[in-house]
Amino acid sequence: MIGLLVKNATLADGRKVDIACAGGKIAEVSPVITAEARETIDATGCLVSPPFIDAHFHMDATLSLGLPRYNQSGTLLEGIRLWGELKPLLTHEAVIERAMRYCDLAVSQGLLAIRTHVDVCDDRLLCVEALLEVRKRVKPYIDLQLVAFPQDGFYRDPSARTNLLRALDLGVDVVGGIPHGERTMADGARSMTELCAIAAERGLLVDIHCDETDDPWSRHVEALVYETQRLGLKGRVVGSHLTSMHSMDNYYASKLIGLMAEAELHATPNPLINITLQGRHDTYPKRRGMTRVPELRAAGITVSFGHDCVMDPWYPLGQGDMLEAASMGIHVALMTSPEQMRWAFDAVTVNPAKALHLEGYGIEKGCNADFVVLQAKNPVEALRLKANRLKVIRRGKVIAETPERVAALHLDGRPATVNGADYAPRA
Ligand code: FE2
């Protein structure tokens, strides 16, 4: 028996289909399904997409904006200092409560898979234990991956190494790092060697905050791709941020991108954050400070846009809307051709699914029955409108709904209602 039948869906590739769900899986996708179902949704005129995915987030810090004070300079370094002031004041319960509230927001936005870094530079491992609890609580509706992140430096913080290993022993999923945060370039490169070795030995994935600076000589990604190759980790490693690539010499960048492609490194730029954190030491012109997205993409590298932060020491805004992150990516990377904008939708859906090694993702027979019905006709319109999530479905059940967004106008002689999705260019 079909539990849920979605009629007249428009998929991201333009196909018009019906989607039948049974037992939490997609049982059939075809132009017309006539079988009986317990529940039917009419998705006429709506894009139906697999759920949004955030490939890079910091759930231990989210919704802590203003605690214990605001970031006045707007720099990454003040954000890290501020987080260091907040850490001793955190409680297990408060971290869980903020993370759970963020997860509610995420579900309302159709964001059903999140890779979050969790700071391990704390002998109490308070954030690790809190987010392990959150991962368990949200499991029915969000796939939460945890990355052991040595925020204060794997070598620079004397207990980071021990605490990172403790966090992995407790069940944290992925190995993280921050080579540009170490005291020397040599230590940064050495941390890539050791962290990748830990991942290889334990059979884990890797996700490194790599070269998140405007310094063109911050080239730790070179060491990361070398270790990826040496240890047989191809396709299992993500370089997050990679902002120094923006400022690098073009010749070196072209060599580097080839090496990254060869190692099948995935890239996760975070446009909302990097457009505000980078370039802060510049007068004018101010660099955009996001990595070279079109060039990475042209080399065949899987690029995902992450959100990174929402209302925390590094970023005061955000609402868990991956369409907002992708829209900023389009702007910062100057990717406004129809084909590039269409790709940006993949950068918050199918691309991060690949980088995070998610199983059963997509709208095909046999995949998990997880998807979002959007108040938009196609991916580019969804990006333009930051489209309303009419229904969010997980394992064949509706877990969130938002009413259609329509404005009522009170103007003489003009239409009575306005819906952004009705707008299209006219001759
Ligand atoms: Fe980050």
mmCIF file of C-alpha atoms in Angstrom, residues 2-251:
data_model
loop_
_atom_site.group_PDB
_atom_site.id
_atom_site.type_symbol
_atom_site.label_atom_id
_atom_site.label_comp_id
_atom_site.label_asym_id
_atom_site.label_seq_id
_atom_site.Cartn_x
_atom_site.Cartn_y
_atom_site.Cartn_z
ATOM 1 C CA ILE A 2 1.273 3.436 -0.938
ATOM 2 C CA GLY A 3 1.487 5.716 2.077
ATOM 3 C CA LEU A 4 2.072 9.014 0.318
ATOM 4 C CA LEU A 5 1.502 9.900 -3.329
ATOM 5 C CA VAL A 6 2.799 13.202 -4.705
ATOM 6 C CA LYS A 7 1.040 14.118 -7.951
ATOM 7 C CA ASN A 8 2.293 16.427 -10.717
ATOM 8 C CA ALA A 9 5.714 17.185 -9.220
ATOM 9 C CA THR A 10 8.292 19.090 -11.242
ATOM 10 C CA LEU A 11 11.786 17.737 -10.592
ATOM 11 C CA ALA A 12 14.960 19.835 -10.706
ATOM 12 C CA ASP A 13 15.779 18.393 -14.149
ATOM 13 C CA GLY A 14 12.381 19.560 -15.475
ATOM 14 C CA ARG A 15 10.650 16.158 -15.583
ATOM 15 C CA LYS A 16 6.977 16.130 -14.522
ATOM 16 C CA VAL A 17 6.287 13.056 -12.430
ATOM 17 C CA ASP A 18 4.216 11.420 -9.718
ATOM 18 C CA ILE A 19 6.124 10.041 -6.711
ATOM 19 C CA ALA A 20 4.838 7.084 -4.699
ATOM 20 C CA CYS A 21 6.242 6.375 -1.219
ATOM 21 C CA ALA A 22 5.917 3.211 0.860
ATOM 22 C CA GLY A 23 7.740 2.057 3.980
ATOM 23 C CA GLY A 24 9.800 5.256 4.161
ATOM 24 C CA LYS A 25 11.236 4.715 0.662
ATOM 25 C CA ILE A 26 10.392 5.944 -2.802
ATOM 26 C CA ALA A 27 8.511 3.060 -4.406
ATOM 27 C CA GLU A 28 8.018 4.561 -7.865
ATOM 28 C CA VAL A 29 8.701 7.713 -9.877
ATOM 29 C CA SER A 30 6.850 7.899 -13.183
ATOM 30 C CA PRO A 31 4.799 10.283 -15.317
ATOM 31 C CA VAL A 32 1.475 8.936 -14.034
ATOM 32 C CA ILE A 33 0.780 6.762 -10.972
ATOM 33 C CA THR A 34 -2.860 5.880 -10.413
ATOM 34 C CA ALA A 35 -2.579 3.576 -7.378
ATOM 35 C CA GLU A 36 -4.540 4.249 -4.183
ATOM 36 C CA ALA A 37 -2.662 6.048 -1.402
ATOM 37 C CA ARG A 38 -3.382 6.892 2.219
ATOM 38 C CA GLU A 39 -2.377 10.537 1.587
ATOM 39 C CA THR A 40 -2.077 12.479 -1.671
ATOM 40 C CA ILE A 41 -0.368 15.818 -2.235
ATOM 41 C CA ASP A 42 -1.037 17.807 -5.386
ATOM 42 C CA ALA A 43 2.262 19.484 -6.316
ATOM 43 C CA THR A 44 1.036 21.108 -9.545
ATOM 44 C CA GLY A 45 3.341 23.972 -10.482
ATOM 45 C CA CYS A 46 5.793 23.165 -7.689
ATOM 46 C CA LEU A 47 9.420 22.093 -7.726
ATOM 47 C CA VAL A 48 9.969 18.931 -5.703
ATOM 48 C CA SER A 49 13.584 18.563 -4.645
ATOM 49 C CA PRO A 50 15.518 16.202 -2.430
ATOM 50 C CA PRO A 51 16.156 17.926 0.925
ATOM 51 C CA PHE A 52 18.686 20.688 1.381
ATOM 52 C CA ILE A 53 22.023 19.739 2.890
ATOM 53 C CA ASP A 54 24.420 21.942 4.822
ATOM 54 C CA ALA A 55 27.927 20.556 4.279
ATOM 55 C CA HIS A 56 29.543 22.882 6.814
ATOM 56 C CA PHE A 57 28.113 24.208 10.055
ATOM 57 C CA HIS A 58 29.020 24.982 13.690
ATOM 58 C CA MET A 59 26.090 23.791 15.777
ATOM 59 C CA ASP A 60 27.927 24.123 19.095
ATOM 60 C CA ALA A 61 28.056 27.910 18.644
ATOM 61 C CA THR A 62 24.767 28.566 16.883
ATOM 62 C CA LEU A 63 22.260 31.038 18.391
ATOM 63 C CA SER A 64 24.862 32.280 20.910
ATOM 64 C CA LEU A 65 25.055 35.743 19.325
ATOM 65 C CA GLY A 66 25.939 38.414 21.903
ATOM 66 C CA LEU A 67 27.279 35.904 24.448
ATOM 67 C CA PRO A 68 29.305 37.135 26.205
ATOM 68 C CA ARG A 69 29.636 40.095 23.805
ATOM 69 C CA TYR A 70 29.449 40.963 20.086
ATOM 70 C CA ASN A 71 32.233 40.659 17.509
ATOM 71 C CA GLN A 72 33.096 44.329 16.913
ATOM 72 C CA SER A 73 35.807 43.955 14.251
ATOM 73 C CA GLY A 74 33.920 41.294 12.271
ATOM 74 C CA THR A 75 37.134 39.310 11.798
ATOM 75 C CA LEU A 76 37.645 35.566 12.026
ATOM 76 C CA LEU A 77 40.294 36.094 14.701
ATOM 77 C CA GLU A 78 38.021 38.143 16.975
ATOM 78 C CA GLY A 79 35.328 35.510 16.445
ATOM 79 C CA ILE A 80 37.742 32.790 17.608
ATOM 80 C CA ARG A 81 38.764 34.902 20.648
ATOM 81 C CA LEU A 82 35.125 35.547 21.494
ATOM 82 C CA TRP A 83 34.277 31.851 21.241
ATOM 83 C CA GLY A 84 37.237 31.210 23.580
ATOM 84 C CA GLU A 85 35.627 33.604 26.100
ATOM 85 C CA LEU A 86 32.264 31.881 25.761
ATOM 86 C CA LYS A 87 33.526 28.277 26.032
ATOM 87 C CA PRO A 88 34.117 28.239 29.813
ATOM 88 C CA LEU A 89 30.613 29.676 30.311
ATOM 89 C CA LEU A 90 28.804 27.020 28.243
ATOM 90 C CA THR A 91 26.593 24.426 29.855
ATOM 91 C CA HIS A 92 25.640 21.034 28.438
ATOM 92 C CA GLU A 93 21.939 21.899 28.632
ATOM 93 C CA ALA A 94 22.277 25.316 26.966
ATOM 94 C CA VAL A 95 24.273 23.915 24.024
ATOM 95 C CA ILE A 96 21.662 21.191 23.528
ATOM 96 C CA GLU A 97 18.786 23.659 23.801
ATOM 97 C CA ARG A 98 20.256 26.047 21.222
ATOM 98 C CA ALA A 99 21.166 23.198 18.852
ATOM 99 C CA MET A 100 17.674 21.673 19.114
ATOM 100 C CA ARG A 101 16.098 25.058 18.359
ATOM 101 C CA TYR A 102 18.347 25.413 15.335
ATOM 102 C CA CYS A 103 17.348 21.921 14.159
ATOM 103 C CA ASP A 104 13.668 22.950 14.352
ATOM 104 C CA LEU A 105 14.486 25.926 12.130
ATOM 105 C CA ALA A 106 16.435 23.652 9.771
ATOM 106 C CA VAL A 107 13.486 21.259 9.398
ATOM 107 C CA SER A 108 11.155 24.162 8.601
ATOM 108 C CA GLN A 109 13.584 25.077 5.781
ATOM 109 C CA GLY A 110 13.741 21.534 4.379
ATOM 110 C CA LEU A 111 17.332 21.214 5.620
ATOM 111 C CA LEU A 112 17.518 17.557 6.626
ATOM 112 C CA ALA A 113 21.247 16.761 6.603
ATOM 113 C CA ILE A 114 23.917 18.817 8.341
ATOM 114 C CA ARG A 115 27.635 18.264 8.807
ATOM 115 C CA THR A 116 28.608 20.215 11.897
ATOM 116 C CA HIS A 117 32.082 20.789 13.247
ATOM 117 C CA VAL A 118 32.328 20.470 17.024
ATOM 118 C CA ASP A 119 35.122 22.080 18.992
ATOM 119 C CA VAL A 120 37.249 19.495 20.806
ATOM 120 C CA CYS A 121 39.586 22.041 22.464
ATOM 121 C CA ASP A 122 38.018 21.700 25.887
ATOM 122 C CA ASP A 123 39.088 19.034 28.381
ATOM 123 C CA ARG A 124 35.446 18.585 29.415
ATOM 124 C CA LEU A 125 34.418 17.801 25.796
ATOM 125 C CA LEU A 126 31.217 19.576 26.717
ATOM 126 C CA CYS A 127 30.188 20.462 23.157
ATOM 127 C CA VAL A 128 31.051 16.975 21.915
ATOM 128 C CA GLU A 129 28.844 15.312 24.494
ATOM 129 C CA ALA A 130 26.041 17.807 23.898
ATOM 130 C CA LEU A 131 26.060 17.342 20.116
ATOM 131 C CA LEU A 132 26.272 13.553 20.411
ATOM 132 C CA GLU A 133 23.044 13.822 22.405
ATOM 133 C CA VAL A 134 21.532 16.145 19.781
ATOM 134 C CA ARG A 135 22.548 13.733 16.981
ATOM 135 C CA LYS A 136 20.630 11.000 18.780
ATOM 136 C CA ARG A 137 17.542 13.159 19.433
ATOM 137 C CA VAL A 138 17.208 14.485 15.869
ATOM 138 C CA LYS A 139 18.008 11.197 14.142
ATOM 139 C CA PRO A 140 14.390 10.574 13.090
ATOM 140 C CA TYR A 141 14.392 13.765 11.021
ATOM 141 C CA ILE A 142 17.946 15.097 10.477
ATOM 142 C CA ASP A 143 21.099 13.259 9.421
ATOM 143 C CA LEU A 144 23.666 14.996 11.621
ATOM 144 C CA GLN A 145 27.364 14.309 11.032
ATOM 145 C CA LEU A 146 29.874 15.512 13.614
ATOM 146 C CA VAL A 147 33.427 16.594 12.767
ATOM 147 C CA ALA A 148 36.079 16.632 15.525
ATOM 148 C CA PHE A 149 37.369 20.174 15.115
ATOM 149 C CA PRO A 150 40.461 21.367 17.020
ATOM 150 C CA GLN A 151 39.492 25.061 16.917
ATOM 151 C CA ASP A 152 42.577 26.248 18.818
ATOM 152 C CA GLY A 153 45.012 24.209 16.698
ATOM 153 C CA PHE A 154 45.864 20.500 16.713
ATOM 154 C CA TYR A 155 49.414 21.319 17.903
ATOM 155 C CA ARG A 156 48.916 24.878 19.153
ATOM 156 C CA ASP A 157 46.539 23.697 21.881
ATOM 157 C CA PRO A 158 48.530 21.248 24.035
ATOM 158 C CA SER A 159 45.586 18.922 24.729
ATOM 159 C CA ALA A 160 43.893 19.078 21.309
ATOM 160 C CA ARG A 161 45.446 15.868 20.029
ATOM 161 C CA THR A 162 44.309 13.840 23.055
ATOM 162 C CA ASN A 163 40.865 15.430 23.027
ATOM 163 C CA LEU A 164 40.367 14.889 19.310
ATOM 164 C CA LEU A 165 41.096 11.189 19.747
ATOM 165 C CA ARG A 166 38.776 11.051 22.785
ATOM 166 C CA ALA A 167 36.007 12.672 20.695
ATOM 167 C CA LEU A 168 36.456 10.100 17.922
ATOM 168 C CA ASP A 169 36.349 7.314 20.518
ATOM 169 C CA LEU A 170 33.040 8.729 21.762
ATOM 170 C CA GLY A 171 31.551 8.407 18.278
ATOM 171 C CA VAL A 172 32.283 11.661 16.438
ATOM 172 C CA ASP A 173 32.118 10.782 12.748
ATOM 173 C CA VAL A 174 34.711 12.816 10.838
ATOM 174 C CA VAL A 175 38.284 14.101 11.397
ATOM 175 C CA GLY A 176 38.721 17.908 11.256
ATOM 176 C CA GLY A 177 41.622 20.335 11.436
ATOM 177 C CA ILE A 178 42.711 23.945 11.084
ATOM 178 C CA PRO A 179 46.233 24.064 9.631
ATOM 179 C CA HIS A 180 46.287 27.869 9.182
ATOM 180 C CA GLY A 181 45.651 28.165 12.933
ATOM 181 C CA GLU A 182 48.893 26.397 13.863
ATOM 182 C CA ARG A 183 51.962 28.440 14.884
ATOM 183 C CA THR A 184 53.966 27.802 11.706
ATOM 184 C CA MET A 185 53.343 26.724 8.126
ATOM 185 C CA ALA A 186 55.412 23.611 8.915
ATOM 186 C CA ASP A 187 53.149 22.708 11.844
ATOM 187 C CA GLY A 188 50.114 23.274 9.622
ATOM 188 C CA ALA A 189 51.455 20.840 7.010
ATOM 189 C CA ARG A 190 52.461 18.336 9.714
ATOM 190 C CA SER A 191 48.924 18.470 11.142
ATOM 191 C CA MET A 192 47.579 17.432 7.737
ATOM 192 C CA THR A 193 49.880 14.393 7.785
ATOM 193 C CA GLU A 194 48.832 13.280 11.245
ATOM 194 C CA LEU A 195 45.106 14.033 10.920
ATOM 195 C CA CYS A 196 44.826 12.214 7.582
ATOM 196 C CA ALA A 197 46.729 9.269 9.087
ATOM 197 C CA ILE A 198 44.245 9.132 11.987
ATOM 198 C CA ALA A 199 41.351 9.105 9.490
ATOM 199 C CA ALA A 200 42.961 6.424 7.323
ATOM 200 C CA GLU A 201 43.668 4.222 10.321
ATOM 201 C CA ARG A 202 40.098 4.509 11.635
ATOM 202 C CA GLY A 203 38.372 4.416 8.229
ATOM 203 C CA LEU A 204 36.882 7.892 8.707
ATOM 204 C CA LEU A 205 36.148 10.819 6.405
ATOM 205 C CA VAL A 206 38.116 14.083 6.649
ATOM 206 C CA ASP A 207 36.886 17.705 6.581
ATOM 207 C CA ILE A 208 39.490 20.405 7.121
ATOM 208 C CA HIS A 209 39.028 24.139 7.707
ATOM 209 C CA CYS A 210 41.774 24.820 5.209
ATOM 210 C CA ASP A 211 43.473 28.133 4.486
ATOM 211 C CA GLU A 212 40.610 30.327 5.723
ATOM 212 C CA THR A 213 42.699 33.455 5.338
ATOM 213 C CA ASP A 214 43.490 36.161 2.773
ATOM 214 C CA ASP A 215 47.183 35.161 2.884
ATOM 215 C CA PRO A 216 48.118 33.867 -0.588
ATOM 216 C CA TRP A 217 50.962 31.887 1.006
ATOM 217 C CA SER A 218 48.586 29.842 3.131
ATOM 218 C CA ARG A 219 48.891 26.694 1.012
ATOM 219 C CA HIS A 220 48.015 23.857 3.361
ATOM 220 C CA VAL A 221 45.576 22.449 0.845
ATOM 221 C CA GLU A 222 48.679 21.308 -1.038
ATOM 222 C CA ALA A 223 49.655 19.160 1.970
ATOM 223 C CA LEU A 224 46.055 17.986 2.329
ATOM 224 C CA VAL A 225 45.866 16.712 -1.257
ATOM 225 C CA TYR A 226 49.312 15.119 -0.941
ATOM 226 C CA GLU A 227 48.211 13.158 2.150
ATOM 227 C CA THR A 228 44.888 12.298 0.498
ATOM 228 C CA GLN A 229 46.805 10.649 -2.339
ATOM 229 C CA ARG A 230 49.459 9.045 -0.148
ATOM 230 C CA LEU A 231 46.961 7.436 2.228
ATOM 231 C CA GLY A 232 44.415 6.322 -0.374
ATOM 232 C CA LEU A 233 41.723 8.741 0.836
ATOM 233 C CA LYS A 234 40.569 9.873 -2.618
ATOM 234 C CA GLY A 235 36.961 11.084 -2.584
ATOM 235 C CA ARG A 236 36.848 10.960 1.241
ATOM 236 C CA VAL A 237 38.308 14.394 2.005
ATOM 237 C CA VAL A 238 36.735 17.872 2.011
ATOM 238 C CA GLY A 239 38.649 21.140 1.983
ATOM 239 C CA SER A 240 36.385 23.718 3.635
ATOM 240 C CA HIS A 241 36.649 27.476 3.016
ATOM 241 C CA LEU A 242 39.911 27.475 0.964
ATOM 242 C CA THR A 243 39.689 31.274 0.874
ATOM 243 C CA SER A 244 43.418 31.914 0.418
ATOM 244 C CA MET A 245 42.990 30.564 -3.122
ATOM 245 C CA HIS A 246 41.192 33.827 -3.930
ATOM 246 C CA SER A 247 44.428 35.753 -3.317
ATOM 247 C CA MET A 248 46.897 33.283 -4.796
ATOM 248 C CA ASP A 249 49.001 33.826 -7.859
ATOM 249 C CA ASN A 250 47.057 32.544 -10.893
ATOM 250 C CA TYR A 251 49.830 30.241 -12.046
#
